[in-house]
Short mmCIF file of N, CA and C in Angstrom, two decimals:
data_model
loop_
_atom_site.label_atom_id
_atom_site.label_comp_id
_atom_site.label_asym_id
_atom_site.label_seq_id
_atom_site.Cartn_x
_atom_site.Cartn_y
_atom_site.Cartn_z
N MET M 237 5.03 -2.76 16.96
CA MET M 237 4.66 -4.13 16.70
C MET M 237 5.73 -5.06 17.27
N GLN M 238 5.27 -6.12 17.92
CA GLN M 238 6.20 -7.10 18.48
C GLN M 238 6.86 -7.88 17.35
N ALA M 239 8.09 -8.33 17.61
CA ALA M 239 8.81 -9.13 16.62
C ALA M 239 8.07 -10.45 16.42
N LEU M 240 8.13 -10.94 15.20
CA LEU M 240 7.49 -12.21 14.87
C LEU M 240 8.50 -13.34 15.05
N ASP M 241 8.01 -14.49 15.45
CA ASP M 241 8.92 -15.63 15.58
C ASP M 241 8.97 -16.41 14.27
N GLY M 242 9.77 -17.47 14.25
CA GLY M 242 9.97 -18.26 13.03
C GLY M 242 8.68 -18.87 12.50
N THR M 243 7.82 -19.32 13.39
CA THR M 243 6.54 -19.90 12.94
C THR M 243 5.68 -18.84 12.27
N ASP M 244 5.65 -17.65 12.86
CA ASP M 244 4.88 -16.56 12.25
C ASP M 244 5.40 -16.23 10.85
N THR M 245 6.72 -16.10 10.72
CA THR M 245 7.26 -15.74 9.40
C THR M 245 7.09 -16.87 8.39
N ARG M 246 7.16 -18.13 8.85
CA ARG M 246 6.89 -19.26 7.95
C ARG M 246 5.44 -19.23 7.49
N LEU M 247 4.53 -18.92 8.41
CA LEU M 247 3.11 -18.82 8.06
C LEU M 247 2.87 -17.68 7.07
N LEU M 248 3.46 -16.52 7.33
CA LEU M 248 3.31 -15.39 6.41
C LEU M 248 3.89 -15.72 5.04
N SER M 249 5.02 -16.37 5.00
CA SER M 249 5.63 -16.75 3.73
C SER M 249 4.72 -17.70 2.95
N ALA M 250 4.16 -18.70 3.65
CA ALA M 250 3.25 -19.64 2.98
C ALA M 250 2.01 -18.92 2.47
N MET M 251 1.51 -17.96 3.24
CA MET M 251 0.33 -17.20 2.81
C MET M 251 0.67 -16.32 1.61
N ALA M 252 1.88 -15.75 1.60
CA ALA M 252 2.29 -14.91 0.47
C ALA M 252 2.42 -15.73 -0.80
N LYS M 253 2.89 -16.96 -0.67
CA LYS M 253 3.04 -17.84 -1.84
C LYS M 253 1.70 -18.35 -2.34
N ASP M 254 0.76 -18.57 -1.42
CA ASP M 254 -0.56 -19.10 -1.79
C ASP M 254 -1.64 -18.34 -1.01
N PRO M 255 -1.97 -17.12 -1.44
CA PRO M 255 -2.90 -16.29 -0.67
C PRO M 255 -4.30 -16.88 -0.54
N ARG M 256 -4.64 -17.80 -1.41
CA ARG M 256 -5.96 -18.41 -1.34
C ARG M 256 -5.96 -19.73 -0.57
N GLY M 257 -4.81 -20.09 -0.04
CA GLY M 257 -4.70 -21.34 0.70
C GLY M 257 -5.59 -21.34 1.93
N THR M 258 -6.22 -22.46 2.18
CA THR M 258 -7.08 -22.59 3.36
C THR M 258 -6.23 -22.78 4.60
N VAL M 259 -6.84 -22.63 5.74
CA VAL M 259 -6.15 -22.86 7.00
C VAL M 259 -5.66 -24.30 7.07
N VAL M 260 -6.49 -25.23 6.61
CA VAL M 260 -6.10 -26.64 6.62
C VAL M 260 -4.89 -26.87 5.71
N ALA M 261 -4.90 -26.28 4.52
CA ALA M 261 -3.78 -26.44 3.59
C ALA M 261 -2.51 -25.83 4.17
N LEU M 262 -2.62 -24.67 4.80
CA LEU M 262 -1.46 -24.04 5.43
C LEU M 262 -0.92 -24.92 6.56
N ALA M 263 -1.83 -25.45 7.35
CA ALA M 263 -1.42 -26.32 8.46
C ALA M 263 -0.66 -27.54 7.95
N GLN M 264 -1.17 -28.15 6.89
CA GLN M 264 -0.51 -29.32 6.32
C GLN M 264 0.86 -28.95 5.77
N LYS M 265 0.92 -27.86 5.04
CA LYS M 265 2.19 -27.43 4.44
C LYS M 265 3.25 -27.13 5.50
N LEU M 266 2.83 -26.56 6.62
CA LEU M 266 3.77 -26.14 7.65
C LEU M 266 3.97 -27.18 8.75
N GLY M 267 3.19 -28.24 8.70
CA GLY M 267 3.31 -29.27 9.73
C GLY M 267 2.78 -28.81 11.08
N LEU M 268 1.74 -27.99 11.04
CA LEU M 268 1.12 -27.47 12.27
C LEU M 268 -0.34 -27.92 12.34
N SER M 269 -0.94 -27.80 13.50
CA SER M 269 -2.36 -28.12 13.61
C SER M 269 -3.18 -26.96 13.05
N ARG M 270 -4.39 -27.27 12.65
CA ARG M 270 -5.31 -26.25 12.13
C ARG M 270 -5.55 -25.18 13.20
N ASN M 271 -5.73 -25.62 14.45
CA ASN M 271 -5.97 -24.68 15.55
C ASN M 271 -4.78 -23.75 15.77
N THR M 272 -3.57 -24.28 15.62
CA THR M 272 -2.37 -23.44 15.77
C THR M 272 -2.32 -22.38 14.68
N VAL M 273 -2.59 -22.79 13.45
CA VAL M 273 -2.59 -21.84 12.33
C VAL M 273 -3.65 -20.77 12.55
N GLN M 274 -4.86 -21.17 12.95
CA GLN M 274 -5.92 -20.19 13.19
C GLN M 274 -5.54 -19.22 14.31
N ALA M 275 -4.98 -19.76 15.38
CA ALA M 275 -4.58 -18.90 16.50
C ALA M 275 -3.48 -17.94 16.09
N ARG M 276 -2.50 -18.45 15.34
CA ARG M 276 -1.41 -17.59 14.87
C ARG M 276 -1.95 -16.49 13.95
N MET M 277 -2.85 -16.86 13.07
CA MET M 277 -3.42 -15.86 12.16
C MET M 277 -4.18 -14.79 12.93
N ALA M 278 -4.90 -15.19 13.96
CA ALA M 278 -5.61 -14.22 14.80
C ALA M 278 -4.64 -13.28 15.50
N GLN M 279 -3.53 -13.82 15.99
CA GLN M 279 -2.52 -12.99 16.64
C GLN M 279 -1.84 -12.05 15.64
N LEU M 280 -1.57 -12.56 14.45
CA LEU M 280 -0.97 -11.72 13.41
C LEU M 280 -1.91 -10.57 13.05
N GLU M 281 -3.19 -10.86 13.01
CA GLU M 281 -4.18 -9.82 12.72
C GLU M 281 -4.15 -8.76 13.81
N LYS M 282 -4.10 -9.17 15.06
CA LYS M 282 -4.04 -8.22 16.18
C LYS M 282 -2.76 -7.39 16.15
N LYS M 283 -1.68 -7.97 15.64
CA LYS M 283 -0.40 -7.27 15.54
C LYS M 283 -0.31 -6.41 14.29
N HIS M 284 -1.39 -6.34 13.52
CA HIS M 284 -1.44 -5.55 12.29
C HIS M 284 -0.42 -6.01 11.25
N ALA M 285 -0.21 -7.32 11.18
CA ALA M 285 0.73 -7.89 10.21
C ALA M 285 0.15 -7.93 8.80
N PHE M 286 -1.17 -7.82 8.68
CA PHE M 286 -1.83 -7.91 7.38
C PHE M 286 -2.26 -6.53 6.90
N LEU M 287 -2.03 -6.28 5.64
CA LEU M 287 -2.53 -5.06 5.01
C LEU M 287 -3.91 -5.35 4.46
N SER M 288 -4.60 -4.33 3.99
CA SER M 288 -5.95 -4.52 3.48
C SER M 288 -5.94 -5.30 2.17
N PHE M 289 -7.02 -6.01 1.93
CA PHE M 289 -7.16 -6.79 0.71
C PHE M 289 -7.13 -5.89 -0.52
N GLU M 290 -7.60 -4.67 -0.40
CA GLU M 290 -7.70 -3.78 -1.56
C GLU M 290 -6.34 -3.47 -2.19
N ARG M 291 -5.23 -3.73 -1.48
CA ARG M 291 -3.91 -3.53 -2.08
C ARG M 291 -3.67 -4.49 -3.24
N ARG M 292 -4.47 -5.56 -3.34
CA ARG M 292 -4.29 -6.56 -4.39
C ARG M 292 -5.11 -6.24 -5.64
N ILE M 293 -5.93 -5.23 -5.59
CA ILE M 293 -6.77 -4.88 -6.74
C ILE M 293 -5.96 -4.00 -7.68
N ASN M 294 -5.90 -4.41 -8.93
CA ASN M 294 -5.14 -3.68 -9.94
C ASN M 294 -5.98 -2.52 -10.48
N PRO M 295 -5.52 -1.27 -10.33
CA PRO M 295 -6.28 -0.12 -10.82
C PRO M 295 -6.54 -0.18 -12.33
N THR M 296 -5.65 -0.84 -13.07
CA THR M 296 -5.85 -0.97 -14.52
C THR M 296 -7.15 -1.70 -14.82
N ALA M 297 -7.50 -2.67 -14.00
CA ALA M 297 -8.75 -3.41 -14.19
C ALA M 297 -9.97 -2.51 -14.01
N LEU M 298 -9.79 -1.41 -13.30
CA LEU M 298 -10.87 -0.45 -13.09
C LEU M 298 -10.86 0.67 -14.14
N GLY M 299 -9.95 0.57 -15.10
CA GLY M 299 -9.86 1.57 -16.16
C GLY M 299 -8.88 2.69 -15.89
N TYR M 300 -7.96 2.49 -14.92
CA TYR M 300 -6.97 3.51 -14.58
C TYR M 300 -5.57 2.99 -14.87
N PRO M 301 -5.15 3.04 -16.14
CA PRO M 301 -3.85 2.47 -16.51
C PRO M 301 -2.65 3.35 -16.20
N LEU M 302 -2.87 4.62 -15.95
CA LEU M 302 -1.77 5.55 -15.73
C LEU M 302 -1.45 5.67 -14.25
N LEU M 303 -0.19 5.46 -13.88
CA LEU M 303 0.26 5.58 -12.50
C LEU M 303 1.27 6.72 -12.43
N ALA M 304 1.09 7.57 -11.44
CA ALA M 304 2.01 8.69 -11.25
C ALA M 304 2.31 8.85 -9.77
N PHE M 305 3.46 9.45 -9.51
CA PHE M 305 3.83 9.82 -8.15
C PHE M 305 3.93 11.33 -8.12
N ILE M 306 3.19 11.93 -7.23
CA ILE M 306 3.15 13.39 -7.14
C ILE M 306 3.75 13.82 -5.81
N SER M 307 4.83 14.60 -5.91
CA SER M 307 5.45 15.19 -4.72
C SER M 307 4.74 16.51 -4.45
N VAL M 308 4.32 16.70 -3.22
CA VAL M 308 3.54 17.89 -2.86
C VAL M 308 4.32 18.70 -1.82
N HIS M 309 4.45 19.98 -2.10
CA HIS M 309 5.08 20.93 -1.19
C HIS M 309 3.96 21.71 -0.52
N VAL M 310 3.94 21.70 0.82
CA VAL M 310 2.79 22.26 1.53
C VAL M 310 3.22 23.26 2.59
N GLN M 311 2.23 24.01 3.06
CA GLN M 311 2.41 24.86 4.23
C GLN M 311 2.25 23.95 5.45
N GLN M 312 3.31 23.80 6.22
CA GLN M 312 3.35 22.81 7.30
C GLN M 312 2.19 22.93 8.27
N GLN M 313 1.80 24.13 8.63
CA GLN M 313 0.75 24.31 9.62
C GLN M 313 -0.61 23.82 9.13
N LYS M 314 -0.75 23.56 7.83
CA LYS M 314 -2.03 23.09 7.27
C LYS M 314 -2.00 21.61 6.91
N LEU M 315 -0.94 20.91 7.29
CA LEU M 315 -0.73 19.53 6.86
C LEU M 315 -1.84 18.59 7.31
N GLY M 316 -2.27 18.69 8.56
CA GLY M 316 -3.31 17.79 9.07
C GLY M 316 -4.61 17.88 8.30
N ARG M 317 -5.11 19.07 8.13
CA ARG M 317 -6.36 19.27 7.39
C ARG M 317 -6.17 18.93 5.92
N LEU M 318 -5.00 19.22 5.39
CA LEU M 318 -4.71 18.93 3.99
C LEU M 318 -4.80 17.44 3.71
N ALA M 319 -4.27 16.62 4.60
CA ALA M 319 -4.33 15.17 4.42
C ALA M 319 -5.78 14.70 4.33
N GLU M 320 -6.64 15.26 5.15
CA GLU M 320 -8.06 14.92 5.11
C GLU M 320 -8.68 15.32 3.76
N GLU M 321 -8.33 16.49 3.27
CA GLU M 321 -8.86 16.98 2.01
C GLU M 321 -8.36 16.14 0.83
N LEU M 322 -7.08 15.78 0.86
CA LEU M 322 -6.52 14.94 -0.20
C LEU M 322 -7.15 13.55 -0.20
N ALA M 323 -7.49 13.05 0.97
CA ALA M 323 -8.11 11.72 1.07
C ALA M 323 -9.48 11.68 0.39
N GLU M 324 -10.05 12.82 0.13
CA GLU M 324 -11.35 12.88 -0.56
C GLU M 324 -11.21 12.71 -2.07
N ILE M 325 -10.00 12.74 -2.59
CA ILE M 325 -9.76 12.56 -4.03
C ILE M 325 -9.57 11.07 -4.28
N PRO M 326 -10.53 10.40 -4.93
CA PRO M 326 -10.47 8.93 -5.05
C PRO M 326 -9.29 8.39 -5.82
N GLU M 327 -8.74 9.16 -6.72
CA GLU M 327 -7.61 8.68 -7.53
C GLU M 327 -6.29 8.64 -6.76
N ILE M 328 -6.26 9.24 -5.58
CA ILE M 328 -5.07 9.16 -4.73
C ILE M 328 -5.16 7.84 -3.97
N LEU M 329 -4.28 6.91 -4.31
CA LEU M 329 -4.31 5.59 -3.69
C LEU M 329 -3.63 5.56 -2.34
N GLU M 330 -2.55 6.33 -2.20
CA GLU M 330 -1.87 6.40 -0.91
C GLU M 330 -1.02 7.66 -0.86
N GLY M 331 -0.70 8.06 0.35
CA GLY M 331 0.12 9.24 0.54
C GLY M 331 1.02 9.06 1.74
N HIS M 332 2.22 9.56 1.64
CA HIS M 332 3.21 9.44 2.70
C HIS M 332 3.82 10.79 3.01
N GLY M 333 3.98 11.09 4.29
CA GLY M 333 4.72 12.27 4.70
C GLY M 333 6.20 11.99 4.54
N LEU M 334 6.95 12.97 4.06
CA LEU M 334 8.36 12.77 3.75
C LEU M 334 9.25 13.75 4.50
N THR M 335 10.52 13.36 4.58
CA THR M 335 11.56 14.33 4.92
C THR M 335 12.17 14.74 3.59
N GLY M 336 12.89 15.81 3.57
CA GLY M 336 13.52 16.25 2.32
C GLY M 336 12.81 17.43 1.73
N SER M 337 12.97 17.60 0.43
CA SER M 337 12.46 18.81 -0.22
C SER M 337 10.94 18.82 -0.35
N ALA M 338 10.32 17.66 -0.57
CA ALA M 338 8.86 17.60 -0.66
C ALA M 338 8.30 17.15 0.69
N ASP M 339 7.03 17.49 0.93
CA ASP M 339 6.40 17.15 2.21
C ASP M 339 5.55 15.89 2.13
N LEU M 340 4.95 15.66 0.98
CA LEU M 340 4.09 14.50 0.77
C LEU M 340 4.44 13.82 -0.54
N LEU M 341 4.29 12.51 -0.58
CA LEU M 341 4.40 11.77 -1.83
C LEU M 341 3.10 11.01 -2.01
N LEU M 342 2.42 11.30 -3.11
CA LEU M 342 1.13 10.69 -3.39
C LEU M 342 1.26 9.70 -4.54
N ARG M 343 0.66 8.55 -4.39
CA ARG M 343 0.55 7.57 -5.47
C ARG M 343 -0.83 7.76 -6.07
N VAL M 344 -0.85 8.10 -7.35
CA VAL M 344 -2.08 8.52 -8.01
C VAL M 344 -2.29 7.70 -9.28
N VAL M 345 -3.54 7.35 -9.56
CA VAL M 345 -3.88 6.70 -10.83
C VAL M 345 -4.77 7.63 -11.63
N ALA M 346 -4.71 7.47 -12.96
CA ALA M 346 -5.51 8.31 -13.84
C ALA M 346 -5.90 7.53 -15.08
N LEU M 347 -6.93 8.03 -15.74
CA LEU M 347 -7.40 7.42 -16.99
C LEU M 347 -6.41 7.65 -18.11
N ASP M 348 -5.86 8.86 -18.16
CA ASP M 348 -4.92 9.26 -19.21
C ASP M 348 -4.25 10.56 -18.78
N ALA M 349 -3.45 11.14 -19.64
CA ALA M 349 -2.71 12.35 -19.29
C ALA M 349 -3.64 13.52 -18.96
N GLU M 350 -4.72 13.64 -19.70
CA GLU M 350 -5.68 14.72 -19.44
C GLU M 350 -6.32 14.55 -18.06
N ASP M 351 -6.63 13.32 -17.72
CA ASP M 351 -7.21 13.05 -16.41
C ASP M 351 -6.20 13.33 -15.30
N LEU M 352 -4.94 13.00 -15.53
CA LEU M 352 -3.90 13.29 -14.55
C LEU M 352 -3.78 14.80 -14.34
N PHE M 353 -3.89 15.56 -15.40
CA PHE M 353 -3.86 17.02 -15.31
C PHE M 353 -5.01 17.52 -14.43
N ARG M 354 -6.19 16.92 -14.60
CA ARG M 354 -7.37 17.29 -13.80
C ARG M 354 -7.13 16.97 -12.32
N ILE M 355 -6.59 15.78 -12.05
CA ILE M 355 -6.33 15.35 -10.67
C ILE M 355 -5.29 16.26 -10.02
N ASN M 356 -4.24 16.58 -10.76
CA ASN M 356 -3.21 17.48 -10.24
C ASN M 356 -3.81 18.84 -9.92
N GLY M 357 -4.74 19.29 -10.74
CA GLY M 357 -5.43 20.55 -10.47
C GLY M 357 -6.23 20.50 -9.17
N LYS M 358 -6.87 19.35 -8.90
CA LYS M 358 -7.61 19.19 -7.65
C LYS M 358 -6.67 19.23 -6.46
N ILE M 359 -5.50 18.64 -6.61
CA ILE M 359 -4.51 18.65 -5.53
C ILE M 359 -4.02 20.09 -5.29
N LEU M 360 -3.70 20.78 -6.37
CA LEU M 360 -3.23 22.17 -6.26
C LEU M 360 -4.28 23.09 -5.66
N ALA M 361 -5.56 22.76 -5.84
CA ALA M 361 -6.63 23.60 -5.31
C ALA M 361 -6.84 23.42 -3.81
N CYS M 362 -6.23 22.41 -3.23
CA CYS M 362 -6.37 22.17 -1.78
C CYS M 362 -5.65 23.24 -0.98
N ASP M 363 -6.29 23.71 0.07
CA ASP M 363 -5.72 24.75 0.92
C ASP M 363 -4.45 24.23 1.58
N GLY M 364 -3.36 24.93 1.37
CA GLY M 364 -2.09 24.57 1.97
C GLY M 364 -1.08 24.01 0.99
N VAL M 365 -1.54 23.65 -0.22
CA VAL M 365 -0.62 23.14 -1.23
C VAL M 365 0.06 24.32 -1.91
N GLU M 366 1.38 24.30 -1.91
CA GLU M 366 2.14 25.37 -2.56
C GLU M 366 2.47 25.01 -4.00
N ARG M 367 2.94 23.75 -4.22
CA ARG M 367 3.22 23.31 -5.58
C ARG M 367 3.35 21.80 -5.60
N THR M 368 3.34 21.24 -6.81
CA THR M 368 3.49 19.80 -6.98
C THR M 368 4.52 19.51 -8.06
N ASP M 369 5.11 18.34 -7.97
CA ASP M 369 5.98 17.81 -9.02
C ASP M 369 5.46 16.41 -9.34
N THR M 370 5.25 16.14 -10.61
CA THR M 370 4.66 14.88 -11.02
C THR M 370 5.63 14.04 -11.82
N ALA M 371 5.70 12.76 -11.49
CA ALA M 371 6.52 11.80 -12.23
C ALA M 371 5.63 10.64 -12.65
N LEU M 372 5.63 10.33 -13.93
CA LEU M 372 4.86 9.19 -14.44
C LEU M 372 5.65 7.90 -14.22
N ALA M 373 4.94 6.87 -13.82
CA ALA M 373 5.57 5.55 -13.72
C ALA M 373 5.54 4.93 -15.12
N MET M 374 6.69 4.65 -15.66
CA MET M 374 6.79 4.11 -17.01
C MET M 374 6.65 2.59 -17.02
N GLN M 375 7.24 1.95 -16.01
CA GLN M 375 7.20 0.50 -15.93
C GLN M 375 7.50 0.09 -14.50
N GLU M 376 6.80 -0.93 -14.02
CA GLU M 376 7.09 -1.45 -12.69
C GLU M 376 8.32 -2.34 -12.80
N MET M 377 9.41 -1.91 -12.21
CA MET M 377 10.67 -2.63 -12.32
C MET M 377 10.81 -3.71 -11.23
N ILE M 378 10.33 -3.41 -10.04
CA ILE M 378 10.34 -4.37 -8.94
C ILE M 378 8.95 -4.34 -8.33
N PRO M 379 8.14 -5.35 -8.61
CA PRO M 379 6.79 -5.37 -8.05
C PRO M 379 6.82 -5.46 -6.52
N PHE M 380 5.75 -5.03 -5.91
CA PHE M 380 5.64 -5.14 -4.45
C PHE M 380 5.87 -6.59 -4.07
N ARG M 381 6.72 -6.79 -3.09
CA ARG M 381 7.08 -8.15 -2.70
C ARG M 381 7.42 -8.19 -1.22
N MET M 382 7.22 -9.33 -0.63
CA MET M 382 7.57 -9.54 0.77
C MET M 382 8.46 -10.76 0.97
N GLN M 383 8.50 -11.66 -0.02
CA GLN M 383 9.25 -12.92 0.15
C GLN M 383 10.72 -12.70 0.52
N PRO M 384 11.47 -11.79 -0.14
CA PRO M 384 12.87 -11.60 0.27
C PRO M 384 13.02 -11.17 1.73
N LEU M 385 12.12 -10.32 2.18
CA LEU M 385 12.18 -9.86 3.56
C LEU M 385 11.78 -10.96 4.53
N LEU M 386 10.77 -11.74 4.15
CA LEU M 386 10.37 -12.88 4.98
C LEU M 386 11.51 -13.90 5.09
N ARG M 387 12.18 -14.17 3.96
CA ARG M 387 13.32 -15.10 3.99
C ARG M 387 14.42 -14.58 4.92
N LYS M 388 14.67 -13.28 4.84
CA LYS M 388 15.72 -12.68 5.68
C LYS M 388 15.40 -12.80 7.15
N THR M 389 14.10 -12.70 7.50
CA THR M 389 13.70 -12.74 8.91
C THR M 389 13.36 -14.16 9.38
N GLY M 390 13.60 -15.14 8.53
CA GLY M 390 13.41 -16.52 8.99
C GLY M 390 12.21 -17.24 8.44
N GLY M 391 11.55 -16.66 7.44
CA GLY M 391 10.36 -17.31 6.89
C GLY M 391 10.75 -18.22 5.84
#
């Protein structure tokens, strides 16, 4: 991804502060024309600067109050197919390949402890999974944020 300039980071910062702000409102706030804001937003979209809207949906609102992080140890040669199989489990919100002792880190939601046990069983049943380690999230200490990083880069 190409580096963003000061106008881009100012626009992203304004959008982060007011995600429902209209293009006109953003233009007024930033002292830019509406066309400039629209063009910049289109370019940011092409540069993949925006994540999906679904990241803003709280799983608790869907009845999934339990959040866990599951470290998965796998047979390396089966990693590609395993990722596809894990993606079929709806309670897995995201997964990352890691360096270190575990191979994958999965962010998982569950209805309760019994449901988490069921989900972990589905993960363990996937071909190539050797073992898992599960950690429950007790409290969100630092919510997902971009403002500090935007400020650092000039937003």
